[in-house]
Each structure stands twice: as structure tokens, then as C-alpha cells.
Amino acid sequence: MRQPKAQIALPIFLALVLGLGGAQTALAQTPAAGMTQVALIPIHCVNQTVTPNCLHDWTTSGATQASTDIFSFDFATNTMYFADRVNQGITVIDTRNNKYLGTIPVPSCNVAGAIPGSCPSGVQVVHDQRKLIVTDRNTSVSGTTIHLKGIFIYDLKIPNSAPVQLTINTTGTDTDELDYDPVNRRAYVANTACPCVLTVVDVVTDTIVDTIPLPSNPEQPRFNPVDGKIYITIPDDSTIATGGSADGVYVVDPTKTGAAALSKFISAPTGCAVRGIDIDPVTNTGVIGCAAPAAQFLLDFNTATIPTSFPGVTGTDTLQFNPNLRRWYTGSSNNIVSADSCPALGGVTPVIGVFAAAAKASKKTPFARLVGADCSGVNAHGLGVDTIANQVYVGARQFPAASGGTPGVLVYEDTSPLVQPKLKESSNIKLEPLASPPTTGRVLIEEGFIIDATVSGVPSGTPTVLVVTTTAGNEVVPCDVSSGNATCFRVLRGQALLGGNIFVSTAGTLQAKATIK
């Protein structure tokens, strides 16, 4: 994920970019979001037993200054994984006690003489396969940048096992961000040194199965649990830092291959250099991150329109959605808007922006609102969310951002009300077929967590699963198939999310769908 240096723009320019006028030309201070700081976890090497594969303590400057990128949460084990460039691997945090457990080495990053470049970069937990996918982007050895094109797949069921290594099929390099589609059990991996493509990896067989050409330098791919498609933010290469006419979101159809998979383009507002993206499955809307100085904006995927923007937070890189609270969180390390009690350094005020999805949207009530922004740290652009304990994690080079701060993983707890504080005793939902011949059936949900489904019209011997939107994330329910019928049972980690969806996937293809009620 790229991180341009923040540029301090003229107030008139800011007013135009942010859509402000008159008395709002001087930006009002953004209020605090109200989260509670619970930890600043030091990344400190004790010994190879206590903190295995730790190479260096994090510092605020020099060759070992804290440098992170993508975070990914494993809700099955309460574990946060993130790209730790100082230690040349994936650092692991136990989110139950917020302790540093050690680092998983990434072979292409962990080489003699290497200093933190952008290796590793992307990280993705694949819950149903119990795997971890990592990308390496680039590293620096003896002052020379080495561009990489690796994808590493670790088996989380076998600790300390060597990863499967894949190489993308393009002359381009710098594998970066990615996401996982639980319907077809494939990961979509972007590379940022063009020719740029979306590399499609079958996570069951650990093989590359497709390459989708992209028009420009990509940012974040994101699976949408409403329509089963992939949405990817792609900046305008000619105006990377400031946003241009080619900035926007591309829609990828997983049922197609190659160039035919790019099915639609949605333009970003003028001045937004697009970055992170994540989706609320209840309203089918997403917050899109923009680099400084542009406002973040909300995209309605139902209509491909932009209902509102949020000038109170700028300078975002990554962002994530928590379905347990129906809130988005942004790693806005280059924010240039004053935030309540947050120190500025070098012309920026690093914050975590917090945005709430509406309980019920209408013409008078927008799909989402800015709750506020809480203080973050220097270079804290990578962000992860524990969707069980409702904790937010960012890697900070220095916190507080003002002089005198220390490095570490900053942890906030969001204590706002759960979207489903009470269990729904029982729900019996009818599946609607999406293909012919029709796949039909019913899904019984008991106490919010127990899935018990019967599905008809399934070819014998065909791998079949349910993909369920829950308060923890997208969860997969296995099915047993016999004589054209499937029975599917699992106790979920999160509650089935009311207003979310259940997909029936047969051999990686959507066959039926239901809305959770």
C-alpha cells in the first residue's frame, strides 16, 4: 500500500476538493470518536522461545523504525496477523491479552543485508481453509530496491511449516494487497508495479488459475458478500498523490476470466486518490479511503452512486469494516484535518477515523455518518479489526505522534452497542435459486449461531458450502452431499447478521441465496 507524503494545500484548494463552502472553508475540528485506548504493544525481542523469529526491537527512527502494512484477523483463534517490515515477516498478536507472540518469516524478505523496504506487504487469513496468504512486494539490499512477485501460502494447521510459494504470471512485480472469495475459494492478489494484474489463486490447490489485466496501479480488492463480486480501488497512475479522472472502483465478476472479468467502473469524486475499501453487507455500501487532502466518501453499490462524503477525515490508506458494530475504521496517518486533542507532526494529524452504518437508511438518514476520529501515531496507515472483542489495531512508529512518543501496536476498544445484543431464538429462511436447474432449500438458524440447512438440486459428489454473513465476518458452513441433496451444519463464531446474506456455493458457483431475517 503506497503512502505519499502529505502535502499542505491552500485553504481555497481544500475547500474545492472537500466540497466545502463559505464559513466551512476553515475546517472545523473533528470530534473524538470515543474509543478507549487499551494497549500500546511493544514489539520487543525477548528470546527465540518467547518471541520466535523476532529480529529487531521497533524504534522511532533509523533502520529499525516501525514499518507495517496490511493486517488480517483470525476470528477462529483470536489472532491478529500483520506485515512487519522491521522483522521481515508476519508478526502475530494474541488479541485476548494483546501480547506479541512472535513473527512468521517470509523467505524473500528474510535475506542477508535486507533493510525494511515494503516486504512483506499483503496478509490474508483464509478461515475455511486454515491458511495464511502473504505477499512480498519489494525489499532493499545494499541500497538497491529489489522488486518481488511472490505469493506465499502458509498452512495454519501445521505450525512452522514451510509455505507454498507462487510467482505471478506477469512481467509486472510488487505483489501487494489481496482478498479472499469464500464462494469460489479463490484469493485475488494485486501487484503495484505494472503491467498490473489481479492474480487469481485457488486456495484449495494452492495454484494460480487466472490473471486479470488491470488498467492501472491497484490498491485494495474486496469481496462483496451481497452480490459475490470483487470490488477493487484503482488510482489514476498519472496523478497518484492527488487523484485524477481515472481514479475509481472496478467491479470484477468472478464467474468470468481474463479481461472479460472487469465488468464495470465507478468513478471517484474529483480529487480523491482512492485507497482502502470495505463493505457493509446490510446496506450494500462501502466507505472508500482517499489520500490527503480529499474527503473519504460513501459508495452505494446498489446504484453505483455516491450518497455522501466525509471531509472530517483525510489522508487514509487502509480501512476495515466491523460487522459486529457495523462501523468502519480508517488508518488515516496523513490526515490534515484538526482532530480533538490529537497532536500534529510535520503538517499531519494521524487519526483513526470511525464511521457508523445507518440502522435503516432513508432520504433523510444517510447510509453512514462520521462518528469522529481518535488519535493515532506516526505512519499508522495499516489497520486491523478484532470483530469479536471490537478492538482496533494500528502499527505506530511513534505514539503519541508528537515528539517523545514510542513505537508499538496501538490498540483501541470500541465500546459502542453491539448491532445484535440479544440472540434471536429461531429463524427459518427459504433459499431462492439463482441458476437453472434450480437449487432450493431452507436454512434454520437457532440462537443466532447454529446453522442447520437442507438443500435440494445439488449434483452428487459436488463440493457444496454455505457462505454466511456473520457479526465476525464471512463464515463458511460445510455440507454433506448425497443423491442430489445436501445437509449443512455448523456452530458459527459470530451471529448470523440480520440483513446479511446466505449463499449456496456448488463447485465454486453461486446456486442460491437468502437474506438473513
Coordinates of C-alpha atoms in Angstrom, one line a residue:
M1 CA 0.0 0.0 0.0
R2 CA 1.6 3.3 -1.1
Q3 CA 2.0 6.1 1.4
P4 CA 2.7 9.5 -0.3
K5 CA 4.0 12.3 1.9
A6 CA 1.2 14.6 3.0
Q7 CA 1.1 17.9 1.2
I8 CA -0.3 21.0 2.9
A9 CA -2.6 22.6 0.4
L10 CA -4.0 26.2 0.2
P11 CA -7.3 26.7 2.1
I12 CA -9.1 27.6 -1.2
F13 CA -7.9 24.4 -2.8
L14 CA -9.0 22.4 0.2
A15 CA -12.5 24.0 0.1
L16 CA -12.9 22.9 -3.5
V17 CA -11.6 19.4 -3.0
L18 CA -13.6 18.7 0.1
G19 CA -16.8 20.2 -1.1
L20 CA -16.9 22.9 1.5
G21 CA -18.1 26.5 1.2
G22 CA -18.4 29.8 2.9
A23 CA -17.9 29.5 6.6
Q24 CA -16.7 26.0 6.3
T25 CA -13.5 26.9 4.3
A26 CA -11.6 26.7 7.6
L27 CA -12.2 23.1 8.5
A28 CA -13.9 22.5 11.9
Q29 CA -12.2 20.3 14.3
T30 CA -13.3 16.7 14.1
P31 CA -14.6 15.4 17.4
A32 CA -13.2 12.3 19.2
A33 CA -14.8 9.0 18.3
G34 CA -14.9 7.9 21.9
M35 CA -12.9 4.7 21.7
T36 CA -10.8 3.6 24.7
Q37 CA -7.1 3.0 24.3
V38 CA -6.3 -0.3 25.9
A39 CA -2.7 -1.0 24.9
L40 CA 0.4 0.1 23.1
I41 CA 2.0 -3.3 22.5
P42 CA 5.9 -3.1 22.2
I43 CA 7.5 -5.2 19.5
H44 CA 10.4 -6.3 21.6
C45 CA 12.7 -9.3 21.1
V46 CA 12.9 -11.3 24.3
N47 CA 14.4 -14.5 23.1
Q48 CA 13.7 -17.1 20.4
T49 CA 11.5 -19.1 22.7
V50 CA 9.3 -16.2 23.9
T51 CA 9.3 -14.2 20.7
P52 CA 10.4 -16.6 17.9
N53 CA 11.9 -15.1 14.8
C54 CA 12.0 -11.6 16.2
L55 CA 15.0 -9.8 14.6
H56 CA 14.8 -6.2 15.9
D57 CA 13.0 -4.2 18.5
W58 CA 10.9 -1.5 16.9
T59 CA 12.3 2.0 17.1
T60 CA 11.1 5.5 16.2
S61 CA 13.9 6.2 13.7
G62 CA 16.8 4.6 11.8
A63 CA 17.0 1.2 10.1
T64 CA 14.6 -0.4 12.6
Q65 CA 11.9 2.3 12.7
A66 CA 8.5 0.7 12.9
S67 CA 7.1 0.0 9.5
T68 CA 3.9 -2.1 8.9
D69 CA 1.2 -2.6 6.2
I70 CA -1.8 -4.9 6.0
F71 CA -3.5 -6.5 9.0
S72 CA -5.7 -9.6 9.0
F73 CA -7.7 -11.1 11.9
D74 CA -8.3 -14.8 12.5
F75 CA -11.6 -14.9 14.4
A76 CA -11.3 -18.6 15.0
T77 CA -8.2 -18.2 17.2
N78 CA -8.4 -14.6 18.3
T79 CA -5.2 -13.8 16.5
M80 CA -4.1 -10.7 14.6
Y81 CA -1.5 -11.1 11.8
F82 CA 0.2 -8.1 10.1
A83 CA 3.1 -7.2 7.8
D84 CA 6.1 -6.3 10.0
R85 CA 8.8 -5.0 7.7
V86 CA 11.3 -4.5 10.6
N87 CA 11.2 -8.2 11.4
Q88 CA 10.9 -9.2 7.7
G89 CA 7.8 -11.3 8.3
I90 CA 4.3 -11.6 9.6
T91 CA 4.0 -10.6 13.3
V92 CA 1.4 -12.3 15.4
I93 CA -0.7 -10.8 18.3
D94 CA -2.9 -12.7 20.7
T95 CA -5.9 -10.3 20.8
R96 CA -7.2 -11.9 24.1
N97 CA -4.3 -10.5 26.1
N98 CA -2.7 -8.2 23.5
K99 CA 0.7 -10.0 23.7
Y100 CA 3.3 -10.2 20.9
L101 CA 3.7 -13.9 20.1
G102 CA 6.5 -13.8 17.6
T103 CA 7.0 -13.4 13.8
I104 CA 6.5 -15.8 10.9
P105 CA 9.5 -15.4 8.5
V106 CA 8.7 -14.6 4.8
P107 CA 11.6 -16.1 2.8
S108 CA 12.0 -13.4 0.2
C109 CA 12.0 -10.7 2.9
N110 CA 14.3 -12.5 5.3
V111 CA 17.6 -12.3 3.3
A112 CA 21.0 -11.2 4.4
G113 CA 21.6 -7.4 4.2
A114 CA 18.0 -6.6 3.6
I115 CA 16.6 -3.5 5.3
P116 CA 12.8 -2.6 5.6
G117 CA 11.5 -1.8 2.2
S118 CA 8.0 -2.9 1.6
C119 CA 8.4 -6.6 2.4
P120 CA 6.1 -8.1 3.4
S121 CA 3.0 -6.3 2.3
G122 CA -0.3 -8.1 2.0
V123 CA -1.7 -10.5 4.6
Q124 CA -5.0 -12.5 4.4
V125 CA -6.4 -15.2 6.7
V126 CA -8.4 -17.8 4.8
H127 CA -10.6 -19.1 7.6
D128 CA -12.3 -22.0 5.9
Q129 CA -9.0 -23.4 4.6
R130 CA -7.0 -22.5 7.7
K131 CA -4.3 -20.8 5.6
L132 CA -2.5 -17.5 5.6
I133 CA -1.6 -15.8 2.4
V134 CA 1.3 -13.3 2.2
T135 CA 2.7 -11.1 -0.5
D136 CA 6.3 -9.7 -0.6
R137 CA 6.2 -6.5 -2.8
N138 CA 9.8 -5.3 -2.6
T139 CA 12.9 -5.1 -0.4
S140 CA 16.1 -3.2 -0.3
V141 CA 19.6 -4.7 -0.2
S142 CA 22.8 -2.6 -0.2
G143 CA 20.8 0.4 -1.3
T144 CA 19.2 -1.3 -4.3
T145 CA 15.4 -1.9 -4.4
I146 CA 14.6 -5.5 -5.4
H147 CA 11.1 -5.8 -6.9
L148 CA 9.4 -9.1 -6.0
K149 CA 6.5 -11.1 -7.3
G150 CA 5.9 -13.8 -4.7
I151 CA 2.7 -15.1 -3.1
F152 CA 3.3 -17.3 0.0
I153 CA 0.7 -19.7 1.4
Y154 CA 1.1 -20.9 4.9
D155 CA -0.8 -23.8 6.4
L156 CA -2.0 -22.6 9.9
K157 CA -2.8 -26.2 10.9
I158 CA 0.9 -27.1 10.7
P159 CA 3.0 -24.6 12.8
N160 CA 6.4 -23.8 11.5
S161 CA 5.8 -25.5 8.1
A162 CA 7.4 -24.0 5.0
P163 CA 5.0 -22.0 2.8
V164 CA 3.9 -22.8 -0.7
Q165 CA 5.5 -20.2 -2.9
L166 CA 3.8 -18.9 -6.1
T167 CA 5.1 -16.4 -8.7
I168 CA 2.7 -14.1 -10.5
N169 CA 2.4 -14.6 -14.3
T170 CA 3.3 -11.1 -15.5
T171 CA 6.3 -9.0 -16.2
G172 CA 5.0 -6.7 -13.6
T173 CA 6.2 -7.0 -10.0
D174 CA 5.4 -5.9 -6.4
T175 CA 2.6 -8.2 -5.2
D176 CA 0.6 -6.3 -2.7
E177 CA -3.0 -6.3 -1.3
L178 CA -5.4 -9.1 -1.7
D179 CA -8.8 -10.5 -0.5
Y180 CA -10.5 -13.9 -0.4
D181 CA -13.7 -15.0 -2.1
P182 CA -15.2 -17.8 0.1
V183 CA -17.7 -18.7 -2.7
N184 CA -15.2 -19.9 -5.2
R185 CA -12.4 -20.4 -2.6
R186 CA -10.0 -18.1 -4.5
A187 CA -7.8 -15.2 -3.5
Y188 CA -7.4 -12.1 -5.6
V189 CA -3.9 -10.6 -5.4
A190 CA -2.9 -7.2 -6.9
N191 CA 0.5 -6.1 -7.9
T192 CA 1.6 -2.5 -8.0
A193 CA 4.5 -2.3 -10.4
C194 CA 2.8 -2.5 -13.8
P195 CA 1.9 -4.3 -16.1
C196 CA -0.6 -4.7 -13.3
V197 CA -2.9 -7.6 -12.9
L198 CA -5.2 -9.3 -10.5
T199 CA -3.8 -12.8 -9.9
V200 CA -6.4 -15.4 -9.0
V201 CA -5.2 -18.2 -6.7
D202 CA -7.2 -21.4 -6.0
V203 CA -6.6 -21.7 -2.2
V204 CA -7.6 -25.3 -2.1
T205 CA -5.0 -26.5 -4.6
D206 CA -2.5 -23.5 -4.0
T207 CA -2.2 -22.8 -7.7
I208 CA -2.7 -19.8 -9.9
V209 CA -5.7 -20.2 -12.1
D210 CA -6.3 -16.9 -13.8
T211 CA -4.7 -13.5 -14.5
I212 CA -7.0 -10.4 -14.9
P213 CA -5.3 -7.4 -16.6
L214 CA -5.8 -4.1 -14.8
P215 CA -5.7 -0.6 -16.4
S216 CA -3.6 1.0 -13.7
N217 CA -1.8 0.6 -10.4
P218 CA -4.3 -1.2 -8.0
E219 CA -4.9 -0.8 -4.3
Q220 CA -7.4 -2.9 -2.3
P221 CA -9.5 -5.8 -3.7
R222 CA -12.6 -6.6 -1.6
F223 CA -15.1 -9.4 -1.7
N224 CA -18.7 -8.2 -1.5
P225 CA -21.0 -10.7 0.4
V226 CA -24.1 -9.1 -1.1
D227 CA -23.5 -9.9 -4.8
G228 CA -20.5 -12.2 -4.7
K229 CA -18.3 -9.9 -6.8
I230 CA -14.9 -8.3 -6.2
Y231 CA -14.5 -4.5 -5.9
I232 CA -11.0 -3.1 -6.3
T233 CA -9.9 0.5 -5.9
I234 CA -7.6 1.7 -8.7
P235 CA -5.9 5.1 -8.6
D236 CA -5.1 7.2 -11.7
D237 CA -1.5 6.4 -12.4
S238 CA -0.8 9.9 -13.8
T239 CA -2.0 11.6 -10.6
I240 CA -1.2 9.1 -7.9
A241 CA -1.0 11.5 -5.0
T242 CA -3.8 13.9 -5.8
G243 CA -6.5 11.9 -7.7
G244 CA -7.4 12.1 -11.3
S245 CA -10.2 11.2 -13.8
A246 CA -9.2 7.6 -13.9
D247 CA -9.5 7.1 -10.1
G248 CA -12.3 4.8 -9.1
V249 CA -13.6 1.3 -8.3
Y250 CA -13.6 -1.6 -10.7
V251 CA -16.0 -4.4 -10.4
V252 CA -14.7 -7.9 -11.0
D253 CA -17.1 -10.7 -12.0
P254 CA -15.6 -14.0 -10.5
T255 CA -17.6 -16.1 -13.0
K256 CA -15.5 -14.8 -15.9
T257 CA -11.8 -14.9 -16.7
G258 CA -9.1 -12.7 -18.1
A259 CA -10.1 -9.2 -19.3
A260 CA -13.7 -10.2 -19.5
A261 CA -13.9 -10.3 -15.7
L262 CA -13.8 -6.5 -15.4
S263 CA -17.5 -5.7 -15.7
K264 CA -17.9 -2.1 -14.5
F265 CA -16.0 1.1 -13.5
I266 CA -17.3 3.6 -10.9
S267 CA -15.6 7.0 -10.9
A268 CA -14.4 8.5 -7.6
P269 CA -15.1 12.2 -6.7
T270 CA -12.8 14.8 -8.2
G271 CA -9.5 15.0 -6.2
C272 CA -9.8 11.6 -4.5
A273 CA -6.8 9.3 -4.9
V274 CA -8.5 6.1 -3.9
R275 CA -7.0 3.8 -1.3
G276 CA -8.9 1.4 1.0
I277 CA -12.4 -0.1 0.6
D278 CA -14.7 -2.2 2.7
I279 CA -18.4 -3.0 2.6
D280 CA -21.4 -3.0 4.9
P281 CA -23.4 -6.1 3.9
V282 CA -26.7 -4.8 5.3
T283 CA -26.9 -1.7 3.2
N284 CA -24.5 -2.8 0.4
T285 CA -22.5 0.4 0.8
G286 CA -18.8 1.0 1.4
V287 CA -16.5 3.7 2.7
I288 CA -13.7 4.5 0.2
G289 CA -10.5 5.9 1.5
C290 CA -8.8 8.8 -0.2
A291 CA -5.3 10.1 0.2
A292 CA -4.8 13.7 1.6
P293 CA -6.3 16.2 1.1
A294 CA -9.6 14.7 -0.2
A295 CA -12.6 13.7 1.9
Q296 CA -13.4 10.0 2.3
F297 CA -16.7 9.0 0.6
L298 CA -19.5 6.5 0.7
L299 CA -20.3 4.4 -2.3
D300 CA -23.7 2.8 -2.8
F301 CA -23.1 -0.4 -4.7
N302 CA -26.8 -0.9 -5.3
T303 CA -26.9 2.2 -7.6
A304 CA -23.2 2.9 -8.2
T305 CA -23.7 6.4 -6.8
I306 CA -22.1 8.4 -4.0
P307 CA -24.6 9.4 -1.4
T308 CA -22.2 11.4 0.8
S309 CA -18.6 12.3 1.7
F310 CA -16.8 12.9 5.0
P311 CA -14.5 15.9 4.9
G312 CA -13.7 15.4 8.7
V313 CA -11.1 12.7 7.9
T314 CA -8.5 12.7 5.1
G315 CA -5.2 11.0 4.3
T316 CA -6.4 7.4 4.6
D317 CA -4.5 4.3 3.4
T318 CA -6.2 1.1 4.6
L319 CA -9.6 0.7 6.2
Q320 CA -11.8 -2.2 7.6
F321 CA -15.4 -2.8 8.5
N322 CA -16.6 -4.4 11.7
P323 CA -20.0 -6.2 11.2
N324 CA -20.3 -6.7 14.9
L325 CA -20.8 -2.9 15.4
R326 CA -21.4 -2.1 11.7
R327 CA -18.7 0.5 11.8
W328 CA -15.7 1.3 9.5
Y329 CA -12.3 2.3 10.8
T330 CA -9.6 4.1 8.7
G331 CA -5.8 4.2 9.0
S332 CA -5.6 7.9 8.3
S333 CA -1.9 8.6 9.1
N334 CA -1.8 11.5 6.6
N335 CA -4.9 13.2 7.9
I336 CA -4.7 17.0 7.7
V337 CA -7.9 17.9 9.5
S338 CA -7.6 19.0 13.1
A339 CA -8.9 16.4 15.5
D340 CA -9.9 16.8 19.1
S341 CA -6.9 16.7 21.4
C342 CA -4.7 14.9 18.8
P343 CA -1.2 16.2 18.2
A344 CA 0.1 17.1 14.8
L345 CA 3.6 16.4 13.5
G346 CA 5.0 17.5 10.2
G347 CA 1.8 19.0 9.0
V348 CA -0.4 15.9 9.6
T349 CA -2.6 14.8 12.4
P350 CA -2.7 10.9 12.4
V351 CA -6.0 9.5 13.4
I352 CA -8.3 6.5 13.2
G353 CA -11.5 7.6 11.6
V354 CA -14.7 5.9 12.8
F355 CA -17.8 5.8 10.6
A356 CA -21.2 4.2 11.5
A357 CA -23.6 2.5 9.1
A358 CA -27.2 3.5 9.5
A359 CA -29.6 1.2 11.2
K360 CA -32.1 2.0 8.4
A361 CA -31.2 4.3 5.6
S362 CA -33.7 6.8 4.1
K363 CA -33.8 10.1 2.2
K364 CA -33.4 11.9 5.5
T365 CA -31.0 9.4 7.0
P366 CA -27.8 8.7 5.1
F367 CA -26.4 5.2 4.8
A368 CA -23.5 6.2 7.1
R369 CA -22.1 9.0 9.2
L370 CA -18.7 10.1 10.6
V371 CA -18.7 9.3 14.3
G372 CA -15.3 11.1 14.9
A373 CA -11.6 10.4 15.0
D374 CA -9.3 9.2 17.7
C375 CA -5.6 9.9 18.0
S376 CA -3.2 7.6 16.1
G377 CA 0.6 7.5 15.6
V378 CA 3.2 8.3 13.0
N379 CA 3.0 6.1 9.9
A380 CA 0.0 4.3 11.4
H381 CA -1.6 3.5 8.0
G382 CA -2.0 -0.2 8.4
L383 CA -5.1 -1.2 10.4
G384 CA -6.8 -4.4 11.6
V385 CA -10.1 -5.1 13.5
D386 CA -10.8 -7.8 16.0
T387 CA -14.5 -8.4 15.2
I388 CA -15.1 -10.5 18.3
A389 CA -13.7 -8.1 21.0
N390 CA -14.3 -5.0 18.9
Q391 CA -10.7 -3.8 19.1
V392 CA -8.9 -1.8 16.5
Y393 CA -5.1 -2.3 15.8
V394 CA -2.6 0.0 14.1
G395 CA 1.1 -0.2 13.8
A396 CA 2.6 3.1 15.0
R397 CA 6.2 4.4 14.6
Q398 CA 5.6 6.9 17.3
F399 CA 2.6 7.3 19.7
P400 CA 1.6 10.0 20.6
A401 CA 2.6 11.5 17.3
A402 CA 4.3 14.4 18.9
S403 CA 8.0 14.2 19.9
G404 CA 8.6 11.8 22.9
G405 CA 6.2 9.1 21.7
T406 CA 7.2 5.4 21.5
P407 CA 6.7 2.7 18.8
G408 CA 4.2 -0.2 19.1
V409 CA 0.9 -1.6 18.0
L410 CA -1.7 0.8 19.3
V411 CA -5.0 -0.9 20.4
Y412 CA -8.3 0.8 20.9
E413 CA -11.6 -0.8 22.1
D414 CA -14.9 0.4 20.6
T415 CA -17.5 0.1 23.4
S416 CA -20.4 1.2 21.3
P417 CA -23.5 -1.0 21.4
L418 CA -23.5 -4.3 19.5
V419 CA -25.7 -4.5 16.5
Q420 CA -27.3 -7.7 17.8
P421 CA -27.1 -7.6 21.7
K422 CA -29.8 -10.2 22.0
L423 CA -30.0 -13.7 20.5
K424 CA -32.8 -14.4 18.1
E425 CA -34.3 -17.7 19.2
S426 CA -35.0 -19.2 15.7
S427 CA -35.3 -18.3 12.1
N428 CA -36.3 -20.5 9.2
I429 CA -35.3 -19.0 5.8
K430 CA -36.2 -20.1 2.3
L431 CA -33.4 -20.2 -0.3
E432 CA -34.1 -18.6 -3.6
P433 CA -32.5 -20.2 -6.7
L434 CA -30.0 -18.2 -8.8
A435 CA -29.4 -20.7 -11.5
S436 CA -31.1 -23.4 -13.6
P437 CA -31.8 -26.2 -12.8
P438 CA -32.8 -24.6 -9.5
T439 CA -31.2 -25.2 -6.2
T440 CA -33.7 -24.9 -3.4
G441 CA -34.0 -25.5 0.3
R442 CA -34.3 -23.9 3.8
V443 CA -31.8 -22.7 6.4
L444 CA -32.7 -23.0 10.1
I445 CA -30.8 -20.6 12.3
E446 CA -31.0 -21.4 16.1
E447 CA -30.0 -18.9 18.8
G448 CA -28.2 -16.8 16.1
F449 CA -25.2 -19.1 16.0
I450 CA -26.3 -22.6 14.9
I451 CA -26.8 -23.2 11.1
D452 CA -28.8 -26.3 10.1
A453 CA -29.7 -26.4 6.4
T454 CA -31.2 -28.8 3.8
V455 CA -30.5 -28.1 0.2
S456 CA -32.0 -29.8 -2.9
G457 CA -30.9 -29.9 -6.5
V458 CA -27.2 -30.4 -5.8
P459 CA -25.2 -32.6 -8.2
S460 CA -23.9 -35.7 -6.3
G461 CA -20.3 -35.5 -5.3
T462 CA -20.1 -31.8 -6.0
P463 CA -18.4 -29.8 -3.2
T464 CA -21.1 -27.6 -1.6
V465 CA -20.9 -25.0 1.1
L466 CA -22.9 -22.2 2.6
V467 CA -21.3 -18.8 2.9
V468 CA -22.9 -16.9 5.8
T469 CA -22.5 -13.2 6.7
T470 CA -22.0 -13.0 10.4
T471 CA -21.0 -10.5 13.1
A472 CA -17.5 -11.9 12.9
G473 CA -17.1 -11.8 9.1
N474 CA -17.8 -14.2 6.2
E475 CA -18.1 -17.7 7.6
V476 CA -18.3 -21.0 5.6
V477 CA -20.6 -23.9 6.6
P478 CA -19.6 -27.3 5.1
C479 CA -22.3 -29.6 3.5
D480 CA -22.6 -33.3 3.0
V481 CA -24.0 -34.2 -0.4
S482 CA -25.9 -37.4 -1.3
S483 CA -28.3 -38.2 -4.1
G484 CA -28.8 -34.6 -5.1
N485 CA -29.4 -33.3 -1.6
A486 CA -27.1 -31.5 0.9
T487 CA -27.2 -31.2 4.6
C488 CA -25.2 -28.4 6.1
F489 CA -24.4 -27.8 9.8
R490 CA -22.1 -25.6 11.9
V491 CA -21.9 -23.6 15.0
L492 CA -20.8 -20.1 13.9
R493 CA -18.1 -18.0 15.5
G494 CA -20.3 -14.9 15.2
Q495 CA -24.1 -14.4 15.0
A496 CA -25.8 -14.6 11.6
L497 CA -26.0 -10.9 10.7
L498 CA -29.6 -9.8 10.3
G499 CA -30.0 -8.2 6.9
G500 CA -26.9 -10.1 5.7
N501 CA -26.9 -13.0 3.2
I502 CA -26.5 -16.7 2.9
F503 CA -25.1 -18.1 -0.3
V504 CA -25.2 -21.7 -1.5
S505 CA -22.0 -22.4 -3.5
T506 CA -21.6 -25.6 -5.5
A507 CA -18.2 -26.2 -7.1
G508 CA -17.4 -22.5 -6.6
T509 CA -20.5 -21.3 -8.3
L510 CA -23.4 -19.4 -6.7
Q511 CA -26.6 -21.5 -6.8
A512 CA -29.0 -19.9 -4.3
K513 CA -29.3 -17.0 -1.9
A514 CA -31.3 -15.9 1.1
T515 CA -31.5 -12.8 3.3
I516 CA -31.0 -13.4 7.0
K517 CA -34.1 -12.5 8.9

